[in-house]
GROMACS .gro file of C-alpha atoms in nm:
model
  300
    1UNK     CA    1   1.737   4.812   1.530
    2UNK     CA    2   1.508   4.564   1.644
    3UNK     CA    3   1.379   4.374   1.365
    4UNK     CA    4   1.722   4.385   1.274
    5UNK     CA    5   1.887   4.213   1.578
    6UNK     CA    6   1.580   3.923   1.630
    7UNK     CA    7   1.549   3.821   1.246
    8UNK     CA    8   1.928   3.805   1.295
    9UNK     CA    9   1.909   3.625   1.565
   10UNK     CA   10   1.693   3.355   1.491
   11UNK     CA   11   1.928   3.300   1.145
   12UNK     CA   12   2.193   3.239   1.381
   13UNK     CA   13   2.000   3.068   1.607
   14UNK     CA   14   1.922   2.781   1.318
   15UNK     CA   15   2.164   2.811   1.023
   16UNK     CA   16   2.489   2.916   1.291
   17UNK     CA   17   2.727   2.820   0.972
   18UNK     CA   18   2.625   3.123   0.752
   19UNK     CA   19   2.767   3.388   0.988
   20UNK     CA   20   3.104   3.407   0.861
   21UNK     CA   21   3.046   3.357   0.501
   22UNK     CA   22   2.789   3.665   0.537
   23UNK     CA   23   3.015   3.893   0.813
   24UNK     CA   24   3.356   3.811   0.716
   25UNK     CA   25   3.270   4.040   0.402
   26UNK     CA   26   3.062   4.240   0.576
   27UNK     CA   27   3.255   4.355   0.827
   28UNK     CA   28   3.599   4.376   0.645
   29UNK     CA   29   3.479   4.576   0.364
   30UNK     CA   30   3.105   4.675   0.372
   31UNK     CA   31   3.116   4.828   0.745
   32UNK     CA   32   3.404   5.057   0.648
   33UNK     CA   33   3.325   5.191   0.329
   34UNK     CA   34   2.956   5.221   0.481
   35UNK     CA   35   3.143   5.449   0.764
   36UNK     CA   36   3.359   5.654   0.531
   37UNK     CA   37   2.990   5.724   0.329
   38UNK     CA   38   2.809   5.855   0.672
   39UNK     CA   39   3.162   6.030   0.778
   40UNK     CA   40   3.186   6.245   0.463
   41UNK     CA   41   2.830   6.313   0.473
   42UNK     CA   42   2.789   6.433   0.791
   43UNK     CA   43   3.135   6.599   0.790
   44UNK     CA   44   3.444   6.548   1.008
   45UNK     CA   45   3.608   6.780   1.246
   46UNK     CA   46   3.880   6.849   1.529
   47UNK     CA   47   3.643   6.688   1.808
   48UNK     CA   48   3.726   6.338   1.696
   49UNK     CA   49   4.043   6.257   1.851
   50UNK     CA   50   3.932   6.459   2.181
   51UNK     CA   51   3.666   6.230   2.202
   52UNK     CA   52   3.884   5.920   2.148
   53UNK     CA   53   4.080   6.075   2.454
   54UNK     CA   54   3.797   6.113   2.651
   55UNK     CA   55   3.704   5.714   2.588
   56UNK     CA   56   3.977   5.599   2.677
   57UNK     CA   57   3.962   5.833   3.056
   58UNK     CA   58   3.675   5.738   3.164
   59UNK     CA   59   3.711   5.381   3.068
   60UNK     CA   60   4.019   5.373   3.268
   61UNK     CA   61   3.848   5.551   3.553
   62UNK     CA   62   3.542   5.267   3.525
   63UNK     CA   63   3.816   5.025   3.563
   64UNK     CA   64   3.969   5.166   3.867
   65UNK     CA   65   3.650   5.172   4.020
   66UNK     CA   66   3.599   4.858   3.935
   67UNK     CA   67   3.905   4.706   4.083
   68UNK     CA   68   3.809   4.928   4.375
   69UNK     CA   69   3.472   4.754   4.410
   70UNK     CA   70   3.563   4.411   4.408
   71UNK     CA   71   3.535   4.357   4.813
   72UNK     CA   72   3.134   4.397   4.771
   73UNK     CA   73   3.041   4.179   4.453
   74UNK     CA   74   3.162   3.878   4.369
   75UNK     CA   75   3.131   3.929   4.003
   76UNK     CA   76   3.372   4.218   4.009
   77UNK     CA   77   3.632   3.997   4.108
   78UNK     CA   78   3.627   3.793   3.743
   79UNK     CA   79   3.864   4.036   3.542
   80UNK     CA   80   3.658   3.973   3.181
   81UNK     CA   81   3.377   4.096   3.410
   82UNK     CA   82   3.513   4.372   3.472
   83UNK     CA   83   3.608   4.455   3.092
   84UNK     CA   84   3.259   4.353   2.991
   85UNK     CA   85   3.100   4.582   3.261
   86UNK     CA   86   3.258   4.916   3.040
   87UNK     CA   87   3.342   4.821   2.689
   88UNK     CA   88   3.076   4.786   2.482
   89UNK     CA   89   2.965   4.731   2.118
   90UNK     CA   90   3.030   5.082   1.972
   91UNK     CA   91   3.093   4.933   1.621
   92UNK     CA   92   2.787   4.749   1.562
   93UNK     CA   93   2.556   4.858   1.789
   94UNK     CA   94   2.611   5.215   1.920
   95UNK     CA   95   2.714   5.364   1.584
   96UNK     CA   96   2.372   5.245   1.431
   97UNK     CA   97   2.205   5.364   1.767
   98UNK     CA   98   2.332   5.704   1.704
   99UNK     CA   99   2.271   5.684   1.379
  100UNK     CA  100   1.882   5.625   1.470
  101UNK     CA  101   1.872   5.901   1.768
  102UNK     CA  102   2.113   6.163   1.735
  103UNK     CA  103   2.179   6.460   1.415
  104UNK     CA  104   2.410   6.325   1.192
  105UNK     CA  105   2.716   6.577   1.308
  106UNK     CA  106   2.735   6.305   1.625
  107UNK     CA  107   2.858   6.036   1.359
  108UNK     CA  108   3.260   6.131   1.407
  109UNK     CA  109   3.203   6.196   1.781
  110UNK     CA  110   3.061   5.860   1.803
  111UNK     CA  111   3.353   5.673   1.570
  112UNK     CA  112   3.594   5.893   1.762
  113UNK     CA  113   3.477   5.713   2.106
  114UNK     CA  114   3.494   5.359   1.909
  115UNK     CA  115   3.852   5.443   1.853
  116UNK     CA  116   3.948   5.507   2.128
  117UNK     CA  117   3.768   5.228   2.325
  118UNK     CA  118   3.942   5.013   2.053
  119UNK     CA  119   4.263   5.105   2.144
  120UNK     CA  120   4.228   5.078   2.507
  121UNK     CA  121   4.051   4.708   2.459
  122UNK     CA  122   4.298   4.531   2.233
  123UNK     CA  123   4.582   4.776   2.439
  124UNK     CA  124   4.508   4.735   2.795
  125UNK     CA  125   4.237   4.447   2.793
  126UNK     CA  126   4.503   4.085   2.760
  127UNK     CA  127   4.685   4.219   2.981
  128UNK     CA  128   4.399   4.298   3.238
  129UNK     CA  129   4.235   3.991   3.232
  130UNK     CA  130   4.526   3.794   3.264
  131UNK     CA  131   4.677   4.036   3.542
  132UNK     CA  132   5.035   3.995   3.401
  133UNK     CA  133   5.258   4.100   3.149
  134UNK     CA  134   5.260   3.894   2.816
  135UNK     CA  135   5.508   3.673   2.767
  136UNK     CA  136   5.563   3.745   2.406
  137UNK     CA  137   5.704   4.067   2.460
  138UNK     CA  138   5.709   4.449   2.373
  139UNK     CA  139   5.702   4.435   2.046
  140UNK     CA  140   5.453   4.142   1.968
  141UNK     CA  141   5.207   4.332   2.208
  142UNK     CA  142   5.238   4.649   1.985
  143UNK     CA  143   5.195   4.473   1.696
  144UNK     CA  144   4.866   4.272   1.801
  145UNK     CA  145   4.756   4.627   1.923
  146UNK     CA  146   4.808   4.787   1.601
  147UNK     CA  147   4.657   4.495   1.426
  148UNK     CA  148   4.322   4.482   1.607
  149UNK     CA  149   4.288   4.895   1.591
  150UNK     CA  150   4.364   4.788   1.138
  151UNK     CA  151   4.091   4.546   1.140
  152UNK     CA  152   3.864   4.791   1.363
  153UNK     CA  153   3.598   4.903   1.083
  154UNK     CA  154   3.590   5.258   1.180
  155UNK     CA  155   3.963   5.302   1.203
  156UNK     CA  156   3.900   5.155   0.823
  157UNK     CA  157   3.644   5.420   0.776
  158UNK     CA  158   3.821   5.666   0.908
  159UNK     CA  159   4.107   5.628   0.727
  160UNK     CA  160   3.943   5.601   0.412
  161UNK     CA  161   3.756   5.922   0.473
  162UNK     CA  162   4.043   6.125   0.531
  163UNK     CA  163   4.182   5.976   0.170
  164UNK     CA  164   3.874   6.068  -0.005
  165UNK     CA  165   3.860   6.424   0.160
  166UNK     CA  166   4.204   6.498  -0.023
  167UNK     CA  167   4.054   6.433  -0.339
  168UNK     CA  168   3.871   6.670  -0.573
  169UNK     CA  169   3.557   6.382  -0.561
  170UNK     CA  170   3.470   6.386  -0.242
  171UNK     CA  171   3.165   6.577  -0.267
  172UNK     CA  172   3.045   6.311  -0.557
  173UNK     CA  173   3.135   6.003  -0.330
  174UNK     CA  174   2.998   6.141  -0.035
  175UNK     CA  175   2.688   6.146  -0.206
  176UNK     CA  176   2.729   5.842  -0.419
  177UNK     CA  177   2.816   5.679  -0.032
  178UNK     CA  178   2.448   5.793   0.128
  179UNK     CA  179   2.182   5.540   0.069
  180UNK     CA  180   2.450   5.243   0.053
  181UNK     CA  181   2.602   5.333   0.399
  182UNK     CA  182   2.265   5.374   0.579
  183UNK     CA  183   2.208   5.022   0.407
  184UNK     CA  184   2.532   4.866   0.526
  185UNK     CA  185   2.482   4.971   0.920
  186UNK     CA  186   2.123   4.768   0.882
  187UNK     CA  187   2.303   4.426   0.766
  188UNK     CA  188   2.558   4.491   0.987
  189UNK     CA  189   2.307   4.500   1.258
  190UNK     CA  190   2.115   4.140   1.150
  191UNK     CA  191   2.506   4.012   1.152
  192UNK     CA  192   2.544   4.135   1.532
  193UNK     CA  193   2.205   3.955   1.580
  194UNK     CA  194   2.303   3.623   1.430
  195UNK     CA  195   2.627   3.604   1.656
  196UNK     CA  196   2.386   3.664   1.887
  197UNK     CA  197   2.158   3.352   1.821
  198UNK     CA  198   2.489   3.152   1.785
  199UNK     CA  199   2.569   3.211   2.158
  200UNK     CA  200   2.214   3.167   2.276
  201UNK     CA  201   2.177   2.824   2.105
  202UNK     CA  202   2.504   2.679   2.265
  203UNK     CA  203   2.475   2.447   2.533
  204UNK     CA  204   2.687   2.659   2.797
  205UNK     CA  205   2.763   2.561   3.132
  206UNK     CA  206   2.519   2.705   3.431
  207UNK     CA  207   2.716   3.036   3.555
  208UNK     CA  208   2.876   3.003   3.928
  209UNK     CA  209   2.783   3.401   3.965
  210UNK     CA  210   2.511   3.627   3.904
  211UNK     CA  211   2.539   3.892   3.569
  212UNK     CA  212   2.330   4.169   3.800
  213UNK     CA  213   2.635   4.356   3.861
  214UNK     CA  214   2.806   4.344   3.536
  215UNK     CA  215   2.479   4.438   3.387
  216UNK     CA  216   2.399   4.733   3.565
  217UNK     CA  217   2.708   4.903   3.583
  218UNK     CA  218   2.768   4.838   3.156
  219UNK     CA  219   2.401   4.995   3.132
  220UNK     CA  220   2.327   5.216   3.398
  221UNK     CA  221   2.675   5.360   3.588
  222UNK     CA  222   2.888   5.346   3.309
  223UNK     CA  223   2.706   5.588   3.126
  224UNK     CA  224   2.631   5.800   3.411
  225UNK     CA  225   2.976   5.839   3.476
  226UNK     CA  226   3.001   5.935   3.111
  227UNK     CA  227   2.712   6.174   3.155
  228UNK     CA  228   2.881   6.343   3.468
  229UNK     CA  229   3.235   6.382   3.327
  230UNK     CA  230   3.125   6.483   2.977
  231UNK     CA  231   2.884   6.738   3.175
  232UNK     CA  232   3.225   6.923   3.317
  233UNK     CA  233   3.420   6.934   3.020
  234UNK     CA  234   3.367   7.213   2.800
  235UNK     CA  235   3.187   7.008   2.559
  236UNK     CA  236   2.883   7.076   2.282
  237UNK     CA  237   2.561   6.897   2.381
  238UNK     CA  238   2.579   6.690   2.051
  239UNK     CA  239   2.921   6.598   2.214
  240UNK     CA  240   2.751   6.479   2.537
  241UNK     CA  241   2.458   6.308   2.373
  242UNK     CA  242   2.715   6.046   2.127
  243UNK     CA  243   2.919   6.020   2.446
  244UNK     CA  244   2.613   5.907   2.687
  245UNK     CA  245   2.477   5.674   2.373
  246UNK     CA  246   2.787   5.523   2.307
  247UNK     CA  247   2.883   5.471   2.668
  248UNK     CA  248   2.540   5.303   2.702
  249UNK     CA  249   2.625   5.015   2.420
  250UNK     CA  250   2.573   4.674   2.542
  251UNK     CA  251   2.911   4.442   2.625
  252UNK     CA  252   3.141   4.412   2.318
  253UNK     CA  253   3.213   4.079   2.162
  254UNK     CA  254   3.562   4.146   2.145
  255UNK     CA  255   3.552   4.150   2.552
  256UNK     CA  256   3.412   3.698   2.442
  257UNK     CA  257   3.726   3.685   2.210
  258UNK     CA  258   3.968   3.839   2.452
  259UNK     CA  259   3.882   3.559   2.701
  260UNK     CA  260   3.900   3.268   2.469
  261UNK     CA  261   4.224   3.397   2.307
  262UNK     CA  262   4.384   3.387   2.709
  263UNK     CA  263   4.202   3.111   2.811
  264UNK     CA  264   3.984   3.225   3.097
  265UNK     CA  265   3.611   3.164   3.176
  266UNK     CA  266   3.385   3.295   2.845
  267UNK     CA  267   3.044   3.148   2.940
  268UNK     CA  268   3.020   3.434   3.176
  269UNK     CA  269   3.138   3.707   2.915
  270UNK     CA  270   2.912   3.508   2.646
  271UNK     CA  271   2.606   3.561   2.844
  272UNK     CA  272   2.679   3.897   2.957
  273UNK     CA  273   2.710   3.972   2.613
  274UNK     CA  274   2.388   3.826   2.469
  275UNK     CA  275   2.176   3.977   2.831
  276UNK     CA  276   2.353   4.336   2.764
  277UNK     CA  277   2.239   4.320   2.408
  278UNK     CA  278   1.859   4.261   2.500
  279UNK     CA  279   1.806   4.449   2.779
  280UNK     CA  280   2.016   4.769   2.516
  281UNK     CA  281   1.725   4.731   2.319
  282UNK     CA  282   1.522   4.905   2.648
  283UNK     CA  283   1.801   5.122   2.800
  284UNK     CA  284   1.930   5.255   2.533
  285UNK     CA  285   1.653   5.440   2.362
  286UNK     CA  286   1.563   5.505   2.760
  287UNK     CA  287   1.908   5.706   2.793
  288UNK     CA  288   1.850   5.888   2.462
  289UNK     CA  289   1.536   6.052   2.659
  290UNK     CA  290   1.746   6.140   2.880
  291UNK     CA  291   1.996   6.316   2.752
  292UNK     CA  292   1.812   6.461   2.504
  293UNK     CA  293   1.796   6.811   2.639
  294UNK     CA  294   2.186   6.796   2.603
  295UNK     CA  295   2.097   6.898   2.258
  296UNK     CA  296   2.001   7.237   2.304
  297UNK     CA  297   2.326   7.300   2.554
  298UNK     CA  298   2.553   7.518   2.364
  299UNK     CA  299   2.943   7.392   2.411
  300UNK     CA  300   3.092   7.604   2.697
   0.00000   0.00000   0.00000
């Protein structure tokens, strides 16, 4: 995951205008087809939606808190802050992480939490940040929603694995899908770096408050509240450790294009973004450590 993230990040560092002609293809069709490939291999099952439901709790409880703890740090107060400080880059960075650390049968645990921190994000996070309802209405809302969980590339996946499952192929793609989907999550990795490198070589305005807070609840609290709720729920310990790993993923970008799309502050998100990211590469193999004696917990 390293190499992967720096090389991409010193491409986008110096040649910023080949990110989209590499991701935009990447992302809308190699990411998902690479997902449905590692889905069908390492099987689905009835935990998936349960864990999108379980996502979507405890980022709603992070948020209260949150909200909650917004009289003792200033930071808290800044609503994309506050978004950036619990969702984080499942897609493009947790996936692969799990991918790296955990048995392949925590692949549709793991794309289960994505989807269901996708909907919440694109559902919940406009109107959080701009602390009112949207102008545009009911319907429009429901439609952006439905559009950003569409273009999510493991809703793609998913959906695409379920279509392949009904067919009498599957076995034959599933293996045809191995080496190309393991292949896929790398680039898509380098990509994440370059955007990256992009937001590190912009001139951006000197922040008017400190990341500390933001930083250590997205990589320490947040996943300790994961850890302690997915500890009383009567989960399997393969089911704890993709919760814990994905909970630990560094800020998402989407929190970066959620502020520019409703016009509040983004050098703060864009720099909690690209600190998150780095200081993952340390606290994220840390937490995998940690929970790894989950493993061995048979599901209650």
């Amino acid at each position: 995951m390293g190499p992967c993230l720096i090389g991409g990040a010193f491409i986008g560092r110096w040649r910023p205008q080949w990110i989209a002609p590499l991701a935009t293809p990447l992302v809308r069709f190699g990411v998902p087809v690479s997902l449905m490939g590692l889905l069908l291999h390492g099987g689905l099952n009835g935990l998936l939606l349960g864990m999108a439901m379980v996502a979507v709790t405890v980022i709603a409880v992070m948020l209260t808190l949150l909200r909650l703890a917004t009289p003792f740090s200033v930071a808290l107060t800044h609503p994309e802050l506050q978004l950036g400080s619990c969702i984080g880059n499942t897609a493009y960075f947790g996936i692969p992480a799990a991918l790296a650390l955990l048995p392949s049968d925590a692949l549709p645990i793991s794309i289960g939490y994505d989807f269901g921190a996708t909907l919440l994000a694109w559902g919940l996070g406009p109107l959080w940040l701009t602390r009112k309802p949207a102008s545009s209405g009911p319907d429009r809302r429901w439609r952006n929603l439905l559009g950003h969980l569409s273009a999510s590339p493991a809703t793609r996946g998913l959906i695409g694995a379920l279509i392949v499952m009904v067919t009498p192929w599957h076995l034959a793609i599933s293996d045809a899908l191995w080496l190309p989907s393991r292949a896929v999550i790398v680039l898509a990795l380098a990509v994440v770096g370059m955007r990256l490198g992009s937001i590190a070589s912009k001139n951006t305005p000197s922040l008017d408050v400190s990341l500390t807070t933001p930083l250590i609840c997205k990589l320490l609290l947040f996943p300790a509240l994961m850890l302690l709720i997915s500890l009383a729920l009567p989960l399997p310990g393969v089911a704890r450790q993709a919760l814990v790993l994905q909970a630990a993923a560094p800020t998402a970008i989407s929190v970066l294009l959620m502020a520019e799309s409703e016009h509040v502050n983004v050098a703060a998100p864009a720099q909690l973004i690209l600190r998150s990211t780095v200081l993952a590469l340390i606290s994220v193999p840390l937490w995998s450590l940690l929970i790894r004696p989950l493993g061995g917990t048979p599901g209650m």
